Coordinates of C-alpha atoms in Angstrom, one line a residue:
M1 CA 0.0 -0.4 0.1
K2 CA 1.2 3.4 -0.6
K3 CA 2.0 5.5 2.3
F4 CA 1.7 9.4 3.0
L5 CA 3.2 12.0 5.3
F6 CA 0.6 14.8 6.4
I7 CA 1.7 18.0 7.6
A8 CA -1.5 20.4 8.4
L9 CA -2.0 24.1 7.4
A10 CA -4.4 26.1 10.0
A11 CA -5.9 29.2 8.2
A12 CA -5.3 32.5 9.9
G13 CA -7.0 35.9 9.2
M14 CA -4.5 38.7 8.7
L15 CA -1.7 40.7 6.6
T16 CA 0.5 40.7 9.6
S17 CA 3.3 38.7 10.8
C18 CA 4.7 38.6 14.5
S19 CA 7.2 36.3 16.7
S20 CA 6.6 33.1 18.3
D21 CA 6.0 34.7 21.6
D22 CA 2.8 35.8 20.8
A23 CA 0.0 34.2 23.1
I24 CA -1.3 31.2 20.0
S25 CA -3.2 28.5 21.3
T26 CA -3.4 25.0 19.1
N27 CA -5.9 25.9 16.4
G28 CA -3.6 29.5 15.8
I29 CA -6.2 31.8 17.4
D30 CA -5.5 34.1 19.9
A31 CA -7.7 33.2 22.9
N32 CA -7.9 36.8 24.0
N33 CA -8.9 38.2 20.4
P34 CA -10.5 35.3 18.9
D35 CA -11.8 38.0 15.9
G36 CA -8.2 38.5 15.4
P37 CA -5.2 37.3 13.2
V38 CA -5.1 33.5 12.5
A39 CA -1.6 31.9 12.3
I40 CA -0.5 29.7 9.9
Q41 CA 0.3 26.6 12.2
I42 CA 2.1 23.0 10.0
G43 CA 0.7 20.5 11.8
M44 CA 2.8 16.7 11.8
G45 CA 0.4 14.6 14.0
N46 CA 0.7 12.2 16.4
A47 CA 4.1 10.0 16.0
T48 CA 6.5 8.0 17.2
A49 CA 10.0 8.7 16.8
I50 CA 12.4 6.5 15.1
T51 CA 16.1 5.9 13.8
R52 CA 16.1 6.9 10.5
G53 CA 18.7 6.4 7.5
F54 CA 20.2 8.1 4.8
G55 CA 17.8 9.5 2.4
T56 CA 14.1 7.6 2.8
V57 CA 11.8 9.1 4.8
G58 CA 8.8 6.8 6.5
D59 CA 8.2 3.5 6.3
T60 CA 5.8 0.7 5.1
A61 CA 4.2 0.2 8.4
Q62 CA 2.0 3.1 9.7
A63 CA 3.4 3.0 13.0
T64 CA 7.0 3.8 12.0
N65 CA 5.9 6.2 9.4
V66 CA 7.1 9.6 10.8
W67 CA 9.0 13.0 10.1
N68 CA 12.5 12.8 12.1
G69 CA 14.1 16.2 11.6
Q70 CA 13.0 16.7 7.8
Q71 CA 13.5 20.0 6.1
V72 CA 10.0 20.4 3.7
N73 CA 8.9 23.7 1.4
I74 CA 5.6 25.1 1.8
F75 CA 4.3 27.5 -1.3
M76 CA 1.1 29.3 -0.9
F77 CA -0.9 30.6 -3.8
K78 CA -4.4 32.9 -4.5
K79 CA -6.5 29.9 -5.1
D80 CA -6.3 28.3 -8.8
T81 CA -3.5 30.9 -9.5
L82 CA 0.5 30.4 -9.2
D83 CA 0.3 34.1 -7.7
L84 CA 2.2 33.8 -4.5
A85 CA -0.1 35.0 -2.1
M86 CA 1.6 38.2 -0.2
N87 CA 2.0 39.9 2.5
G88 CA 2.1 43.7 1.4
A89 CA 5.0 43.2 -0.6
N90 CA 6.5 40.1 0.8
P91 CA 5.5 36.7 -0.2
L92 CA 3.6 34.5 2.8
F93 CA 4.9 31.6 1.7
D94 CA 7.2 31.0 -1.6
N95 CA 8.9 28.0 -1.3
E96 CA 9.3 28.4 2.1
I97 CA 11.1 26.0 4.6
F98 CA 9.5 24.4 7.0
N99 CA 11.6 22.1 10.1
T100 CA 9.4 18.9 10.7
P101 CA 10.0 17.9 14.1
A102 CA 12.5 15.7 15.3
G103 CA 12.6 13.1 17.9
F104 CA 8.7 13.3 18.5
D105 CA 6.8 12.4 21.7
G106 CA 3.3 14.1 21.3
T107 CA 4.6 17.6 23.0
N108 CA 5.8 19.2 19.8
D109 CA 3.4 18.4 16.7
Y110 CA 3.8 21.2 14.5
A111 CA 6.6 21.9 12.0
V112 CA 7.8 25.6 12.0
P113 CA 9.1 28.0 9.3
A114 CA 13.1 27.9 9.5
D115 CA 13.2 31.6 10.3
D116 CA 10.7 30.9 13.4
V117 CA 8.5 33.9 12.6
I118 CA 4.5 33.4 12.1
R119 CA 3.0 34.1 9.5
F120 CA -1.5 35.2 9.1
Y121 CA -4.0 34.4 6.6
P122 CA -5.1 37.6 5.0
A123 CA -8.4 38.9 6.0
N124 CA -10.1 37.9 2.4
G125 CA -9.4 35.1 -0.6
N126 CA -9.0 32.1 -0.4
F127 CA -5.4 30.1 -1.0
D128 CA -3.6 27.1 -2.2
F129 CA -0.9 25.3 -0.7
W130 CA 1.5 23.1 -2.0
G131 CA 4.8 21.2 -0.4
Y132 CA 7.2 18.8 -1.7
Y133 CA 10.6 17.7 -0.2
L134 CA 13.3 17.0 -2.6
D135 CA 16.4 16.2 -0.3
D136 CA 20.0 17.4 -2.3
A137 CA 18.7 16.4 -5.9
A138 CA 18.1 19.9 -6.8
N139 CA 20.4 21.2 -9.7
T140 CA 20.7 24.7 -8.8
S141 CA 19.9 26.7 -5.4
A142 CA 21.1 30.4 -4.8
V143 CA 19.3 30.4 -1.5
A144 CA 20.6 27.2 0.6
G145 CA 17.1 25.3 1.3
K146 CA 15.3 26.9 -1.2
P147 CA 16.1 25.2 -4.8
D148 CA 15.9 27.6 -7.8
Y149 CA 12.5 27.1 -9.5
T150 CA 11.1 28.4 -12.9
I151 CA 7.4 29.2 -13.8
A152 CA 6.3 29.4 -17.1
N153 CA 2.9 28.0 -19.0
D154 CA 1.0 27.7 -15.8
T155 CA 3.8 25.1 -14.3
L156 CA 6.2 25.4 -11.7
K157 CA 8.7 23.2 -12.0
I158 CA 12.3 22.3 -10.2
A159 CA 15.4 20.2 -12.0
F160 CA 16.6 18.0 -9.7
T161 CA 19.1 14.9 -10.4
I162 CA 18.9 11.8 -7.9
D163 CA 21.8 9.7 -6.8
G164 CA 19.6 7.0 -5.0
S165 CA 19.5 8.5 -1.7
Q166 CA 17.1 11.2 -2.2
D167 CA 13.2 10.8 -1.3
I168 CA 11.2 13.0 -3.6
M169 CA 7.8 13.9 -2.0
G170 CA 5.5 16.5 -2.6
G171 CA 1.3 17.6 -2.9
K172 CA -1.3 19.8 -2.4
A173 CA -3.9 20.7 0.1
G174 CA -6.9 18.8 -0.8
I175 CA -10.5 20.6 -0.6
A176 CA -11.5 19.4 2.8
V177 CA -15.2 18.6 3.4
D178 CA -17.5 20.6 5.1
T179 CA -19.2 18.6 8.4
T180 CA -20.2 21.3 10.4
G181 CA -23.1 22.6 8.9
T182 CA -21.4 26.1 8.2
G183 CA -21.9 25.7 4.3
I184 CA -18.2 27.4 3.8
N185 CA -17.1 24.8 1.1
D186 CA -16.8 27.1 -1.4
D187 CA -14.6 29.3 0.8
F188 CA -12.0 26.6 1.9
F189 CA -8.9 27.6 2.3
S190 CA -9.4 31.1 4.4
A191 CA -9.8 32.5 7.1
K192 CA -13.6 32.6 7.4
A193 CA -12.8 28.6 7.0
V194 CA -11.2 28.8 10.1
R195 CA -13.3 30.9 11.8
K196 CA -16.7 29.4 11.3
A197 CA -15.3 25.2 10.4
G198 CA -12.2 24.9 12.2
V199 CA -11.0 23.9 8.9
Q200 CA -7.2 22.3 8.6
P201 CA -5.9 21.9 5.1
H202 CA -4.2 19.1 5.0
I203 CA -0.7 18.4 2.4
P204 CA -0.4 14.7 1.5
F205 CA 3.3 13.9 1.3
N206 CA 3.3 11.3 -1.8
H207 CA 6.4 9.5 -2.5
L208 CA 7.3 10.3 -6.2
L209 CA 10.0 7.4 -6.4
T210 CA 10.2 3.7 -6.1
R211 CA 12.3 2.3 -3.1
L212 CA 13.8 -0.5 -3.5
T213 CA 15.9 -2.4 -0.5
F214 CA 18.2 -5.1 -0.4
A215 CA 19.0 -8.3 1.8
V216 CA 21.1 -11.5 1.0
K217 CA 21.8 -15.0 2.1
P218 CA 24.0 -17.6 1.0
G219 CA 23.4 -20.4 -1.7
N220 CA 26.0 -22.5 -0.6
D221 CA 27.9 -23.6 3.2
I222 CA 29.7 -20.9 4.1
T223 CA 31.6 -20.8 7.2
A224 CA 32.6 -17.7 9.2
A225 CA 36.1 -18.3 8.1
D226 CA 35.4 -18.2 4.9
S227 CA 32.7 -15.5 4.6
I228 CA 31.3 -13.7 1.4
I229 CA 31.7 -9.5 1.7
I230 CA 29.0 -7.6 -0.1
D231 CA 30.8 -4.8 -1.9
D232 CA 28.3 -2.6 -3.5
V233 CA 24.9 -2.8 -5.0
K234 CA 23.9 -0.9 -8.0
V235 CA 21.0 0.3 -10.3
I236 CA 20.6 1.3 -13.6
S237 CA 17.7 3.8 -13.4
K238 CA 16.5 7.0 -14.9
N239 CA 18.1 10.0 -12.9
T240 CA 17.0 13.2 -14.4
G241 CA 13.8 15.3 -14.4
D242 CA 11.8 18.1 -13.4
L243 CA 9.9 18.3 -10.0
F244 CA 6.5 20.1 -11.1
I245 CA 4.9 21.4 -8.2
V246 CA 2.1 22.7 -9.6
A247 CA 0.6 22.2 -13.1
K248 CA -2.5 24.0 -13.6
N249 CA -5.2 24.5 -16.4
G250 CA -4.9 21.6 -18.5
A251 CA -0.5 22.3 -18.7
A252 CA 1.5 18.9 -18.6
A253 CA -2.0 17.0 -19.0
E254 CA -0.7 14.4 -17.0
L255 CA 0.3 16.3 -14.2
N256 CA -3.0 19.0 -13.7
D257 CA -3.4 20.1 -10.7
T258 CA -1.4 17.6 -8.9
I259 CA 2.8 17.5 -8.0
G260 CA 4.7 14.9 -10.5
I261 CA 7.5 14.3 -11.9
N262 CA 8.5 14.3 -15.7
W263 CA 11.9 12.2 -16.5
N264 CA 14.5 12.1 -18.9
A265 CA 15.0 9.1 -21.1
A266 CA 19.6 9.2 -19.8
T267 CA 20.2 7.1 -17.3
D268 CA 22.9 6.5 -14.9
T269 CA 24.3 3.9 -12.6
L270 CA 22.5 4.5 -8.6
A271 CA 24.4 2.8 -5.8
L272 CA 23.6 2.0 -2.9
K273 CA 24.1 3.5 0.4
A274 CA 25.6 2.3 3.9
D275 CA 23.0 2.6 6.9
S276 CA 25.1 3.1 9.8
M277 CA 23.7 6.6 11.1
S278 CA 23.1 6.9 14.3
Y279 CA 19.4 8.5 15.4
L280 CA 19.0 12.0 14.4
D281 CA 22.7 13.1 13.1
P282 CA 22.4 14.9 10.3
M283 CA 22.0 13.0 7.3
Q284 CA 25.3 12.5 5.2
R285 CA 26.5 11.0 2.3
A286 CA 28.9 7.3 2.8
D287 CA 30.6 5.0 0.9
F288 CA 28.4 1.6 1.1
D289 CA 29.6 -0.3 4.2
S290 CA 30.8 -4.4 3.0
L291 CA 28.7 -6.7 4.8
K292 CA 29.8 -10.3 5.1
V293 CA 27.0 -13.2 4.3
M294 CA 27.3 -15.8 6.9
G295 CA 26.0 -19.3 6.1
G296 CA 22.5 -20.4 7.0
T297 CA 19.2 -19.1 5.6
T298 CA 18.3 -16.0 6.8
Y299 CA 18.2 -13.3 5.1
Q300 CA 20.3 -10.0 5.8
K301 CA 19.8 -6.6 5.4
V302 CA 22.2 -5.1 2.8
G303 CA 22.5 -0.9 3.4
E304 CA 19.6 1.5 3.6
A305 CA 17.7 2.0 0.6
L306 CA 17.9 2.6 -3.3
L307 CA 15.5 4.9 -4.6
V308 CA 15.1 5.2 -8.3
A309 CA 12.3 6.6 -11.1
P310 CA 9.5 4.5 -11.1
G311 CA 7.3 3.1 -14.1
E312 CA 9.6 0.1 -15.2
T313 CA 9.1 -3.5 -15.6
E314 CA 12.7 -4.2 -14.9
Y315 CA 15.7 -2.5 -13.8
D316 CA 19.6 -3.9 -14.0
L317 CA 21.1 -4.7 -11.1
L318 CA 24.7 -5.1 -10.2
V319 CA 26.5 -6.8 -7.2
Y320 CA 29.8 -6.6 -6.5
M321 CA 31.5 -9.2 -4.1
H322 CA 34.4 -10.7 -2.4
Q323 CA 35.2 -13.8 -0.5
I324 CA 38.6 -14.1 1.7
K325 CA 40.4 -17.2 1.2
N326 CA 43.6 -18.5 1.6
T327 CA 45.9 -18.1 -1.6
H328 CA 48.3 -20.4 -1.5
Y329 CA 48.4 -24.2 -0.5
N330 CA 51.3 -24.3 1.9
A331 CA 49.8 -21.8 4.6
P332 CA 50.8 -20.3 7.1
L333 CA 50.1 -17.6 4.7
T334 CA 47.6 -14.5 5.4
P335 CA 43.9 -14.8 3.8
M336 CA 43.6 -12.5 0.6
P337 CA 40.6 -10.8 -0.9
V338 CA 39.5 -12.9 -4.1
E339 CA 37.1 -10.8 -6.4
I340 CA 33.9 -13.2 -7.6
E341 CA 32.8 -11.9 -10.4
P342 CA 29.9 -9.1 -10.1
L343 CA 26.3 -10.6 -10.6
K344 CA 24.2 -8.9 -13.2
L345 CA 20.6 -9.5 -12.1
K346 CA 17.1 -8.0 -13.0
V347 CA 14.6 -6.5 -10.8
K348 CA 11.0 -7.5 -11.8
L349 CA 8.2 -8.7 -10.6
A350 CA 6.5 -12.0 -11.6
N351 CA 3.6 -10.6 -13.1
N352 CA 6.1 -8.3 -15.0
E353 CA 3.8 -5.2 -13.6
E354 CA 5.6 -2.2 -13.8
L355 CA 7.5 -1.0 -10.2
K356 CA 5.2 2.0 -8.8
A357 CA 5.9 5.2 -7.2
G358 CA 5.1 5.0 -3.5
Y359 CA 6.2 1.4 -3.3
S360 CA 8.5 0.0 -1.4
Y361 CA 9.8 -3.1 -2.7
N362 CA 12.2 -5.9 -1.1
V363 CA 14.6 -7.1 -3.0
K364 CA 15.9 -10.7 -1.7
M365 CA 19.1 -11.8 -3.4
I366 CA 20.9 -15.9 -3.1
V367 CA 25.0 -15.6 -3.7
Y368 CA 27.0 -18.1 -3.8
G369 CA 30.9 -18.4 -3.2
I370 CA 33.8 -19.1 -5.0
Q371 CA 34.9 -22.8 -5.2
E372 CA 38.3 -23.6 -5.0
I373 CA 39.9 -25.1 -8.5
E374 CA 40.6 -29.1 -6.9
V375 CA 43.2 -31.0 -9.7
Y376 CA 43.2 -34.5 -9.3
T377 CA 45.9 -36.4 -10.4
E378 CA 45.7 -40.2 -11.0
L379 CA 48.6 -41.9 -11.9
V380 CA 47.5 -44.8 -14.6
K381 CA 49.2 -47.9 -14.1
W382 CA 51.1 -49.6 -17.1
E383 CA 49.7 -52.5 -18.2
D384 CA 51.4 -56.1 -18.0
G385 CA 52.3 -56.7 -22.2
G386 CA 54.6 -60.0 -21.4
D387 CA 57.7 -60.4 -21.9
I388 CA 59.7 -60.0 -25.3
E389 CA 63.1 -62.5 -25.8
L390 CA 65.3 -61.4 -28.3
D391 CA 68.1 -64.2 -29.4
P392 CA 70.0 -63.4 -32.4
D393 CA 70.8 -66.7 -33.4
N394 CA 66.6 -66.9 -34.0
M395 CA 66.7 -63.4 -35.8
D396 CA 65.8 -63.5 -39.8

């Protein structure tokens, strides 16, 4: 099942901003002035913190599908347009960076702008909210954390290149259903919607890539003293494209009014990363840590996860390995690494269906160690041909 990560945007009431020290209640309304401005708050929901690895965000189980300190970017536009919502001459959310909760324990359920400034809704008008998570895949960035984007022909897009460790996500706040009987369905999202119905827009952060996890087990009897070592796991995938944050009015028809990716045809080799991060450490890029594969029937996890372009029926997979072996007959000599010919496999489903965006697939591999070449020499005995007697007197 496709999994989602949600943020909520609480509507607010005036073209003003203030510091985070002002008295704002949990629904964004000042309890001492309920008719005053309503703060825009980014709610992250109730979750339990987990240790996360490189790149990939969340998991396939809802209990572990949580934010863990990632940064996301938010746009706020006038409804059905690509015109930024403004506070006077300043945009409210123009590619704005938000910090999601880290180590969430139920007491901090909001993401906050990285600049720690509270924004409020304009008093009039309806608005759309779009969000995305691109990690460090963006090709250009004039401001740290704010990738460069272009707006043209009713689209907003960001060029990117993935290396297999970035988890690209995004979405738009969907129109909520008014269950309060206040009859304000046409007023989402607005200050009125907050005051009259307590409407809280939600942005589903859909995963836009395909996630591959890897595990291995030996196919023959391998002892601890004679182990296989996995050196590298690589997948051939498309790796460049444009992330469409907004595509309006029929532009890029397959993406109309939704977030998505247009991929370039070029491919590259994406390498698996190690999973040796400790809890809440900053995200790093590290060489893949080798994994020893011992004898037995249990699959062992390899690396963190590899994120590839979706929509393919098969992906070329390369697995590089070596084995520590005695290399001379007359030991004792230090065992030496012996390279194993790389495995060339295909990642594909049994029914040949496409691997889908937002789905995580467990790739289980059986590996075989090298075998010593043992040449046996057999000494074939001479057959007895009998005696040959030679007498010169009897010779012709």
